[in-house]
């Protein structure tokens, strides 16, 4: 297959030898920037400048993205599509040189770069020159009109999972987050989505990035001390009755033998944007402190898709978002047969970027940005995607349920894609807004991280108090056990 693929590319070069070439041009700081031009260059051509880290610390990913784009070219077989590669050298300075070369080579559209710092370094020039960018960054902060991304953004993942869970009846959400920029992004997206879906973020716990010990934060977030004190008090009352010869109290005490707490943990769903052993460690601790399915629904992001979770009993019935996979098996098999390597899910973005560019090339539209932000979006191997005028995007994200027998799609992303056509809007803070309880971080600093400001005293006094609900839940739990305490 590799020989066949190379032969196809070679034929493209040979057929168009008078106008197609592969050439090197000067790059940043005397470094040679590889520019591989594939296609037939004439007045009808649509020129794509693809900025990738073909050298430097991210060269592995750059090469994978390049390989995927070449597969897309082979499948598309559009002779009027001209693709040029520019090496960003895995740095902002390299990206600046790359964009200068791409614009000098009359690129109609820029695909890439990979990292947010590289996107930031080229944005001013591309906006000034009027050349749209479709990058691969997952940072919401670098996006703006005419600077788009195919990267899977935090905002849409969080909104998708909260929206679905809200439809299933979940009303009070907790967040377990790393105390860094990623955690801040998740928190901001969550409070926006909660307001949109008329649900509440009741509890947010921050932990030191890199930790795998979630025992204290889980204990604090689940109100364990108060719930434990309650069950100890009831056990003591029952023991007094047992000492007096009360047989029914003896039976009730036996039922409470394994109980460590009684009452409400303060939420009925929790989002944990972690993967691997950290995820299982965190979920195990919450389950230990009585926050487990069905009373509490575990929710996650696309990072869960790369973790093997089916054998973890505590996470069964957990839900997470993932890019739709209508044709990803085809892509993975094709990539392996040509390059003898298993592709990262990241590489599908490059394949889709070329197919999107191909669709744009047929529109003959002088306003390329209007075509890019068409509400109908584009179909790729990773499902549907559309771009918004602020630079953000929306993918057709599936909702996946984890089961011991294997994960299943419980809500198709195509359905959500068809019914939701706007990016997540900002939230409003008024006198009725209730702040979540914060653990693991100073409240003032947490407010600034999440809201960009400190909140007025009337809101701080409105911090959700679940005392009555806590007692109601405790009484119900006792009644479910057949225990009645005066």
Short mmCIF file of C-alpha atoms in Angstrom, two decimals:
data_model
loop_
_atom_site.label_atom_id
_atom_site.label_comp_id
_atom_site.label_asym_id
_atom_site.label_seq_id
_atom_site.Cartn_x
_atom_site.Cartn_y
_atom_site.Cartn_z
CA UNK A 1 0.00 0.00 0.00
CA UNK A 2 2.87 2.36 0.81
CA UNK A 3 4.32 1.83 -2.68
CA UNK A 4 0.90 2.40 -4.18
CA UNK A 5 0.44 5.64 -2.24
CA UNK A 6 3.89 6.93 -3.18
CA UNK A 7 3.14 6.06 -6.80
CA UNK A 8 -0.08 8.10 -6.70
CA UNK A 9 1.73 11.15 -5.34
CA UNK A 10 4.54 10.70 -7.85
CA UNK A 11 1.98 10.58 -10.66
CA UNK A 12 0.55 13.88 -9.51
CA UNK A 13 3.98 15.42 -9.75
CA UNK A 14 4.71 13.87 -13.14
CA UNK A 15 1.40 14.77 -14.77
CA UNK A 16 1.76 18.39 -13.70
CA UNK A 17 5.51 18.74 -14.13
CA UNK A 18 5.20 22.08 -15.86
CA UNK A 19 3.44 23.71 -12.92
CA UNK A 20 3.90 21.51 -9.84
CA UNK A 21 7.09 21.33 -7.88
CA UNK A 22 8.70 20.52 -4.57
CA UNK A 23 11.05 23.19 -3.37
CA UNK A 24 12.87 24.54 -0.34
CA UNK A 25 12.83 28.14 0.70
CA UNK A 26 14.60 30.02 3.48
CA UNK A 27 13.07 29.78 6.91
CA UNK A 28 13.60 31.44 10.24
CA UNK A 29 17.17 32.13 11.30
CA UNK A 30 18.69 30.51 8.22
CA UNK A 31 16.77 27.29 8.81
CA UNK A 32 15.48 25.70 5.61
CA UNK A 33 11.70 25.62 5.64
CA UNK A 34 10.37 22.67 3.71
CA UNK A 35 7.59 23.65 1.30
CA UNK A 36 6.10 20.66 -0.45
CA UNK A 37 3.62 21.82 -3.07
CA UNK A 38 1.17 19.18 -4.20
CA UNK A 39 -1.40 19.84 -6.90
CA UNK A 40 -1.71 21.74 -10.15
CA UNK A 41 -1.05 25.45 -9.87
CA UNK A 42 -3.15 27.56 -12.25
CA UNK A 43 -5.73 30.31 -12.12
CA UNK A 44 -8.38 27.86 -10.87
CA UNK A 45 -6.26 26.51 -8.04
CA UNK A 46 -7.16 26.87 -4.37
CA UNK A 47 -3.96 27.23 -2.38
CA UNK A 48 -3.66 25.90 1.19
CA UNK A 49 -0.76 26.83 3.42
CA UNK A 50 -0.39 24.14 6.09
CA UNK A 51 1.68 25.26 9.08
CA UNK A 52 3.01 22.27 11.02
CA UNK A 53 5.83 21.56 13.50
CA UNK A 54 7.91 19.43 11.13
CA UNK A 55 11.00 19.92 13.30
CA UNK A 56 11.59 20.66 16.97
CA UNK A 57 9.89 19.25 20.07
CA UNK A 58 6.53 18.59 18.35
CA UNK A 59 7.90 17.13 15.12
CA UNK A 60 6.28 13.74 15.81
CA UNK A 61 2.83 15.33 15.82
CA UNK A 62 3.64 17.55 12.86
CA UNK A 63 4.64 14.56 10.77
CA UNK A 64 1.50 12.67 11.75
CA UNK A 65 -0.68 15.63 10.77
CA UNK A 66 1.18 15.89 7.48
CA UNK A 67 0.70 12.17 6.81
CA UNK A 68 -3.02 12.49 7.47
CA UNK A 69 -3.33 15.45 5.11
CA UNK A 70 -1.63 13.44 2.38
CA UNK A 71 -4.14 10.62 2.86
CA UNK A 72 -6.92 13.17 2.48
CA UNK A 73 -5.38 14.44 -0.75
CA UNK A 74 -5.26 10.93 -2.12
CA UNK A 75 -8.93 10.35 -1.31
CA UNK A 76 -10.07 13.75 -2.60
CA UNK A 77 -8.18 13.64 -5.90
CA UNK A 78 -8.91 17.30 -6.71
CA UNK A 79 -6.27 18.59 -9.20
CA UNK A 80 -7.11 22.21 -8.40
CA UNK A 81 -6.24 21.86 -4.73
CA UNK A 82 -2.68 23.05 -4.00
CA UNK A 83 -1.22 22.13 -0.63
CA UNK A 84 2.01 23.66 0.69
CA UNK A 85 3.70 22.67 3.94
CA UNK A 86 5.52 25.21 6.12
CA UNK A 87 7.59 24.20 9.12
CA UNK A 88 6.83 26.17 12.31
CA UNK A 89 9.83 24.51 14.02
CA UNK A 90 7.60 24.00 17.09
CA UNK A 91 7.99 27.65 18.08
CA UNK A 92 6.21 31.03 17.76
CA UNK A 93 9.18 32.54 15.90
CA UNK A 94 9.18 29.65 13.44
CA UNK A 95 5.43 30.08 12.97
CA UNK A 96 5.91 33.77 12.16
CA UNK A 97 8.40 32.94 9.44
CA UNK A 98 6.16 30.15 8.16
CA UNK A 99 3.16 32.48 7.82
CA UNK A 100 5.23 35.04 5.92
CA UNK A 101 6.24 32.34 3.45
CA UNK A 102 2.68 31.04 3.17
CA UNK A 103 1.26 34.48 2.44
CA UNK A 104 4.04 35.22 -0.04
CA UNK A 105 3.07 31.98 -1.80
CA UNK A 106 -0.49 33.35 -2.17
CA UNK A 107 -2.25 30.94 0.19
CA UNK A 108 -6.04 31.29 0.15
CA UNK A 109 -6.42 29.47 3.45
CA UNK A 110 -4.11 28.62 6.35
CA UNK A 111 -4.45 25.27 8.11
CA UNK A 112 -2.61 25.06 11.45
CA UNK A 113 -0.59 25.78 13.48
CA UNK A 114 -0.82 23.23 16.27
CA UNK A 115 -0.22 25.14 19.52
CA UNK A 116 -1.92 28.22 20.92
CA UNK A 117 1.34 30.19 21.18
CA UNK A 118 1.94 29.61 17.48
CA UNK A 119 -1.61 30.65 16.60
CA UNK A 120 -1.15 33.85 18.61
CA UNK A 121 2.10 34.61 16.80
CA UNK A 122 0.49 34.54 13.33
CA UNK A 123 -2.97 36.01 14.01
CA UNK A 124 -2.15 39.68 13.49
CA UNK A 125 -0.54 38.99 10.13
CA UNK A 126 -3.31 36.73 8.82
CA UNK A 127 -6.02 39.20 9.91
CA UNK A 128 -4.12 42.07 8.27
CA UNK A 129 -3.70 40.08 5.06
CA UNK A 130 -7.30 38.85 5.12
CA UNK A 131 -6.37 35.14 5.05
CA UNK A 132 -8.57 32.86 7.22
CA UNK A 133 -6.94 30.39 9.59
CA UNK A 134 -8.25 26.97 10.66
CA UNK A 135 -5.89 25.92 13.46
CA UNK A 136 -5.61 22.79 15.59
CA UNK A 137 -5.35 24.53 18.98
CA UNK A 138 -7.68 23.59 21.81
CA UNK A 139 -7.33 27.00 23.49
CA UNK A 140 -10.45 29.15 23.40
CA UNK A 141 -8.43 32.28 24.23
CA UNK A 142 -6.56 32.49 20.91
CA UNK A 143 -9.68 32.46 18.75
CA UNK A 144 -11.27 35.49 17.13
CA UNK A 145 -13.10 36.38 13.92
CA UNK A 146 -11.29 34.78 10.91
CA UNK A 147 -9.05 32.73 13.26
CA UNK A 148 -10.87 29.41 13.74
CA UNK A 149 -9.90 26.03 15.10
CA UNK A 150 -10.78 22.39 14.51
CA UNK A 151 -9.49 21.51 17.97
CA UNK A 152 -11.97 20.05 20.43
CA UNK A 153 -12.71 22.92 22.84
CA UNK A 154 -13.51 22.65 26.53
CA UNK A 155 -16.62 24.83 26.23
CA UNK A 156 -18.47 22.55 23.86
CA UNK A 157 -17.51 19.37 25.72
CA UNK A 158 -18.71 20.71 29.05
CA UNK A 159 -21.89 22.17 27.59
CA UNK A 160 -22.67 18.91 25.80
CA UNK A 161 -22.29 16.72 28.89
CA UNK A 162 -24.17 19.12 31.20
CA UNK A 163 -26.97 19.59 28.66
CA UNK A 164 -27.44 15.83 28.33
CA UNK A 165 -27.25 15.16 32.07
CA UNK A 166 -29.76 17.95 32.71
CA UNK A 167 -32.19 16.31 30.29
CA UNK A 168 -31.80 13.10 32.31
CA UNK A 169 -32.92 14.93 35.45
CA UNK A 170 -29.60 15.90 37.04
CA UNK A 171 -29.92 19.33 38.68
CA UNK A 172 -26.92 19.90 40.95
CA UNK A 173 -23.43 19.55 39.54
CA UNK A 174 -20.02 19.33 41.18
CA UNK A 175 -16.64 19.83 39.50
CA UNK A 176 -13.34 18.23 40.47
CA UNK A 177 -10.64 20.28 38.73
CA UNK A 178 -6.88 20.78 38.58
CA UNK A 179 -5.85 24.14 40.00
CA UNK A 180 -4.51 25.51 36.72
CA UNK A 181 -5.64 27.18 33.50
CA UNK A 182 -7.42 24.01 32.32
CA UNK A 183 -9.40 23.81 35.53
CA UNK A 184 -10.35 27.46 35.18
CA UNK A 185 -11.55 26.90 31.62
CA UNK A 186 -13.72 23.95 32.69
CA UNK A 187 -15.20 25.94 35.59
CA UNK A 188 -16.05 28.92 33.37
CA UNK A 189 -17.67 26.68 30.77
CA UNK A 190 -19.62 24.83 33.45
CA UNK A 191 -21.15 27.91 35.05
CA UNK A 192 -22.16 29.18 31.59
CA UNK A 193 -23.76 25.88 30.64
CA UNK A 194 -25.47 25.51 34.02
CA UNK A 195 -27.15 28.86 33.60
CA UNK A 196 -28.16 27.96 30.04
CA UNK A 197 -29.68 24.65 31.20
CA UNK A 198 -31.31 26.02 34.36
CA UNK A 199 -29.25 23.82 36.68
CA UNK A 200 -26.71 24.69 39.39
CA UNK A 201 -23.00 24.25 39.98
CA UNK A 202 -23.13 23.60 43.72
CA UNK A 203 -19.60 22.44 44.52
CA UNK A 204 -16.14 22.95 43.01
CA UNK A 205 -13.03 21.22 44.30
CA UNK A 206 -9.53 22.19 43.16
CA UNK A 207 -6.52 19.90 43.53
CA UNK A 208 -2.82 20.32 42.88
CA UNK A 209 -2.02 19.22 39.30
CA UNK A 210 -0.10 15.97 39.28
CA UNK A 211 -1.59 14.57 42.46
CA UNK A 212 -3.17 11.14 42.57
CA UNK A 213 -4.44 11.39 46.16
CA UNK A 214 -8.02 12.68 46.13
CA UNK A 215 -9.03 11.45 49.59
CA UNK A 216 -9.19 14.83 51.35
CA UNK A 217 -10.81 16.79 48.54
CA UNK A 218 -13.46 14.07 48.04
CA UNK A 219 -14.08 13.99 51.79
CA UNK A 220 -14.55 17.78 51.89
CA UNK A 221 -16.71 18.01 48.77
CA UNK A 222 -19.12 15.31 49.96
CA UNK A 223 -19.76 16.93 53.36
CA UNK A 224 -18.47 13.74 54.95
CA UNK A 225 -17.73 15.07 58.43
CA UNK A 226 -21.32 16.21 59.03
CA UNK A 227 -22.80 13.07 57.46
CA UNK A 228 -20.46 10.84 59.47
CA UNK A 229 -21.26 12.64 62.71
CA UNK A 230 -24.95 12.08 62.03
CA UNK A 231 -24.64 8.32 61.57
CA UNK A 232 -22.41 8.03 64.67
CA UNK A 233 -25.03 9.88 66.70
CA UNK A 234 -27.80 7.58 65.47
CA UNK A 235 -25.69 4.48 66.12
CA UNK A 236 -25.08 5.69 69.68
CA UNK A 237 -28.83 6.18 70.20
CA UNK A 238 -29.56 2.72 68.88
CA UNK A 239 -26.82 1.21 71.03
CA UNK A 240 -28.42 2.72 74.12
CA UNK A 241 -31.71 1.06 73.17
CA UNK A 242 -29.92 -2.22 72.49
CA UNK A 243 -28.33 -2.07 75.93
CA UNK A 244 -31.83 -1.74 77.31
CA UNK A 245 -32.89 -4.95 75.58
CA UNK A 246 -34.60 -3.48 72.48
CA UNK A 247 -34.47 -6.21 69.82
CA UNK A 248 -35.70 -3.97 66.97
CA UNK A 249 -32.92 -1.50 67.76
CA UNK A 250 -30.47 -4.39 67.46
CA UNK A 251 -31.73 -5.12 63.95
CA UNK A 252 -31.57 -1.42 62.99
CA UNK A 253 -28.01 -1.14 64.28
CA UNK A 254 -27.06 -4.15 62.19
CA UNK A 255 -28.41 -2.43 59.07
CA UNK A 256 -26.25 0.62 59.77
CA UNK A 257 -23.14 -1.43 60.43
CA UNK A 258 -21.45 -0.59 57.12
CA UNK A 259 -22.82 2.96 56.89
CA UNK A 260 -20.20 5.71 57.22
CA UNK A 261 -22.53 8.65 56.62
CA UNK A 262 -26.12 9.75 56.27
CA UNK A 263 -27.42 12.74 54.34
CA UNK A 264 -26.92 14.65 51.13
CA UNK A 265 -23.51 14.97 49.48
CA UNK A 266 -24.65 18.24 47.87
CA UNK A 267 -24.76 17.22 44.21
CA UNK A 268 -26.24 14.57 41.93
CA UNK A 269 -23.60 14.70 39.17
CA UNK A 270 -19.88 15.38 39.13
CA UNK A 271 -17.61 16.28 36.20
CA UNK A 272 -14.04 14.96 36.39
CA UNK A 273 -11.94 15.96 33.34
CA UNK A 274 -9.12 13.51 34.10
CA UNK A 275 -8.02 10.23 32.59
CA UNK A 276 -6.17 7.03 33.41
CA UNK A 277 -5.20 6.17 36.98
CA UNK A 278 -6.03 9.66 38.25
CA UNK A 279 -9.60 9.29 37.09
CA UNK A 280 -10.11 5.88 38.69
CA UNK A 281 -8.43 7.08 41.91
CA UNK A 282 -10.73 10.11 42.10
CA UNK A 283 -13.91 8.17 41.37
CA UNK A 284 -12.98 5.48 43.89
CA UNK A 285 -12.62 8.09 46.62
CA UNK A 286 -15.98 9.70 45.83
CA UNK A 287 -17.63 6.29 45.84
CA UNK A 288 -16.00 5.59 49.23
CA UNK A 289 -17.59 8.77 50.58
CA UNK A 290 -21.07 7.78 49.30
CA UNK A 291 -21.02 9.74 46.02
CA UNK A 292 -21.72 7.00 43.48
CA UNK A 293 -24.26 5.94 40.88
CA UNK A 294 -27.26 6.07 40.89
CA UNK A 295 -27.44 8.95 43.41
CA UNK A 296 -24.47 10.64 41.75
CA UNK A 297 -23.72 10.46 38.01
CA UNK A 298 -20.04 10.54 37.02
CA UNK A 299 -19.42 12.71 33.94
CA UNK A 300 -16.33 13.23 31.81
CA UNK A 301 -14.81 14.76 28.71
CA UNK A 302 -13.15 13.27 25.63
CA UNK A 303 -10.05 12.44 27.67
CA UNK A 304 -12.02 9.48 29.04
CA UNK A 305 -12.10 8.02 25.53
CA UNK A 306 -8.42 7.10 25.76
CA UNK A 307 -8.78 5.37 29.13
CA UNK A 308 -9.74 1.71 29.57
CA UNK A 309 -12.58 1.95 32.07
CA UNK A 310 -14.86 -1.04 31.40
CA UNK A 311 -13.30 -3.14 34.15
CA UNK A 312 -13.70 -0.40 36.77
CA UNK A 313 -16.88 -1.24 38.67
CA UNK A 314 -17.13 2.18 40.35
CA UNK A 315 -17.33 3.99 37.01
CA UNK A 316 -19.99 1.78 35.41
CA UNK A 317 -22.81 3.90 33.97
CA UNK A 318 -20.48 6.90 33.76
CA UNK A 319 -21.03 9.25 30.80
CA UNK A 320 -18.58 11.25 28.68
CA UNK A 321 -18.36 13.15 25.41
CA UNK A 322 -16.46 11.94 22.36
CA UNK A 323 -16.18 12.99 18.74
CA UNK A 324 -18.49 10.92 16.54
CA UNK A 325 -16.68 8.08 14.82
CA UNK A 326 -18.57 7.29 11.61
CA UNK A 327 -15.39 6.72 9.59
CA UNK A 328 -12.49 6.78 12.03
CA UNK A 329 -11.86 3.05 11.62
CA UNK A 330 -11.41 3.62 7.89
CA UNK A 331 -8.91 6.38 8.58
CA UNK A 332 -6.99 4.37 11.17
CA UNK A 333 -6.71 1.37 8.86
CA UNK A 334 -5.64 3.49 5.90
CA UNK A 335 -3.07 5.35 7.96
CA UNK A 336 -1.59 2.10 9.29
CA UNK A 337 -1.46 0.44 5.88
CA UNK A 338 0.43 3.41 4.40
CA UNK A 339 2.65 4.54 7.28
CA UNK A 340 2.84 1.35 9.39
CA UNK A 341 1.82 3.27 12.50
CA UNK A 342 -1.34 3.69 14.55
CA UNK A 343 -2.59 7.27 14.26
CA UNK A 344 -3.40 9.58 17.14
CA UNK A 345 -6.97 10.91 17.20
CA UNK A 346 -5.35 14.32 16.65
CA UNK A 347 -4.41 13.33 13.10
CA UNK A 348 -8.05 13.01 12.04
CA UNK A 349 -8.26 16.79 12.38
CA UNK A 350 -5.71 17.23 9.58
CA UNK A 351 -7.64 14.84 7.36
CA UNK A 352 -10.86 16.74 8.02
CA UNK A 353 -9.15 20.10 7.51
CA UNK A 354 -8.16 19.12 3.98
CA UNK A 355 -11.64 17.82 3.18
CA UNK A 356 -13.10 21.11 4.46
CA UNK A 357 -10.64 23.07 2.32
CA UNK A 358 -11.65 20.94 -0.63
CA UNK A 359 -15.33 21.78 -0.10
CA UNK A 360 -14.45 25.48 0.19
CA UNK A 361 -12.49 25.32 -3.06
CA UNK A 362 -15.64 24.59 -5.05
CA UNK A 363 -17.64 27.52 -3.72
CA UNK A 364 -15.88 30.26 -5.73
CA UNK A 365 -16.92 32.63 -2.98
CA UNK A 366 -15.09 35.92 -2.56
CA UNK A 367 -16.07 35.96 1.12
CA UNK A 368 -14.36 32.82 2.35
CA UNK A 369 -15.25 33.53 5.99
CA UNK A 370 -18.96 33.42 5.18
CA UNK A 371 -18.48 29.99 3.67
CA UNK A 372 -16.41 28.77 6.61
CA UNK A 373 -19.11 29.84 9.09
CA UNK A 374 -22.00 28.33 7.16
CA UNK A 375 -24.57 27.02 9.69
CA UNK A 376 -24.77 23.71 7.85
CA UNK A 377 -21.13 23.00 8.65
CA UNK A 378 -18.99 20.28 7.13
CA UNK A 379 -18.92 16.49 7.19
CA UNK A 380 -15.65 14.81 8.14
CA UNK A 381 -14.43 11.41 9.20
CA UNK A 382 -14.86 12.60 12.80
CA UNK A 383 -18.49 13.53 12.22
CA UNK A 384 -19.89 16.98 11.56
CA UNK A 385 -18.26 20.27 12.49
CA UNK A 386 -19.19 23.91 12.06
CA UNK A 387 -17.42 27.15 12.86
CA UNK A 388 -18.80 30.24 14.54
CA UNK A 389 -17.88 33.82 13.77
CA UNK A 390 -15.97 34.17 17.05
CA UNK A 391 -13.57 31.43 15.93
CA UNK A 392 -15.01 28.65 18.08
CA UNK A 393 -16.56 25.49 16.73
CA UNK A 394 -19.06 22.74 17.36
CA UNK A 395 -18.49 19.06 16.72
CA UNK A 396 -21.13 16.37 16.59
CA UNK A 397 -20.16 14.98 19.98
CA UNK A 398 -21.63 11.66 21.02
CA UNK A 399 -22.53 10.83 24.61
CA UNK A 400 -20.87 7.54 25.58
CA UNK A 401 -21.98 5.31 28.45
CA UNK A 402 -19.44 3.05 30.13
CA UNK A 403 -20.59 -0.53 30.65
CA UNK A 404 -18.64 -3.65 31.69
CA UNK A 405 -19.55 -5.25 28.37
CA UNK A 406 -18.28 -2.27 26.35
CA UNK A 407 -19.04 1.39 25.80
CA UNK A 408 -22.19 2.37 23.92
CA UNK A 409 -23.45 5.59 22.31
CA UNK A 410 -26.54 6.69 24.23
CA UNK A 411 -27.03 9.98 22.39
CA UNK A 412 -25.81 10.64 18.87
CA UNK A 413 -23.86 13.81 18.26
CA UNK A 414 -25.62 14.39 14.97
CA UNK A 415 -28.91 14.94 16.83
CA UNK A 416 -27.36 17.55 19.12
CA UNK A 417 -25.57 19.18 16.18
CA UNK A 418 -28.83 19.70 14.33
CA UNK A 419 -30.64 21.28 17.28
CA UNK A 420 -27.87 23.52 18.69
CA UNK A 421 -26.50 26.18 16.36
CA UNK A 422 -24.78 28.71 18.64
CA UNK A 423 -21.59 28.82 20.64
CA UNK A 424 -21.91 28.95 24.43
CA UNK A 425 -22.84 32.44 25.59
CA UNK A 426 -21.47 34.26 28.63
CA UNK A 427 -23.26 33.99 31.96
CA UNK A 428 -25.03 36.72 33.91
CA UNK A 429 -24.37 37.46 37.56
CA UNK A 430 -27.26 39.10 39.36
CA UNK A 431 -28.61 39.20 42.90
CA UNK A 432 -30.21 35.77 42.41
CA UNK A 433 -27.01 34.06 41.33
CA UNK A 434 -25.84 31.49 43.87
CA UNK A 435 -22.16 30.81 44.24
CA UNK A 436 -20.90 27.23 44.48
CA UNK A 437 -19.04 26.00 47.52
CA UNK A 438 -15.29 26.09 46.86
CA UNK A 439 -12.75 23.62 48.24
CA UNK A 440 -8.99 23.47 47.79
CA UNK A 441 -8.59 27.12 46.76
CA UNK A 442 -9.04 30.57 48.26
CA UNK A 443 -12.58 31.75 47.55
CA UNK A 444 -11.55 35.17 46.24
CA UNK A 445 -8.94 33.70 43.92
CA UNK A 446 -11.44 31.09 42.73
CA UNK A 447 -14.00 33.77 41.94
CA UNK A 448 -11.48 35.74 39.90
CA UNK A 449 -10.42 32.57 38.06
CA UNK A 450 -14.00 31.59 37.22
CA UNK A 451 -15.83 34.90 36.86
CA UNK A 452 -12.98 37.33 36.22
CA UNK A 453 -14.08 39.31 39.28
CA UNK A 454 -15.04 39.00 42.91
CA UNK A 455 -18.74 38.60 43.59
CA UNK A 456 -20.91 41.08 45.49
CA UNK A 457 -21.71 40.27 49.17
CA UNK A 458 -25.37 39.48 48.45
CA UNK A 459 -24.25 36.63 46.18
CA UNK A 460 -21.69 35.41 48.68
CA UNK A 461 -24.45 35.23 51.29
CA UNK A 462 -26.43 33.14 48.81
CA UNK A 463 -23.92 30.29 48.79
CA UNK A 464 -26.03 27.18 48.44
CA UNK A 465 -27.01 25.79 51.81
CA UNK A 466 -28.30 22.22 51.65
CA UNK A 467 -29.03 21.79 55.37
CA UNK A 468 -32.74 21.10 54.99
CA UNK A 469 -32.22 18.89 51.97
CA UNK A 470 -29.40 17.14 53.81
CA UNK A 471 -31.71 16.22 56.73
CA UNK A 472 -34.49 15.15 54.36
CA UNK A 473 -32.11 12.86 52.51
CA UNK A 474 -30.81 11.39 55.76
CA UNK A 475 -34.35 10.62 56.93
CA UNK A 476 -35.21 9.03 53.61
CA UNK A 477 -32.08 6.87 53.74
CA UNK A 478 -33.08 5.68 57.19
CA UNK A 479 -36.65 4.96 56.10
CA UNK A 480 -35.35 3.00 53.11
CA UNK A 481 -33.53 0.82 55.65
CA UNK A 482 -36.71 0.49 57.75
CA UNK A 483 -35.27 2.60 60.56
CA UNK A 484 -37.32 5.27 62.34
CA UNK A 485 -35.55 7.51 64.87
CA UNK A 486 -37.41 10.13 66.93
#
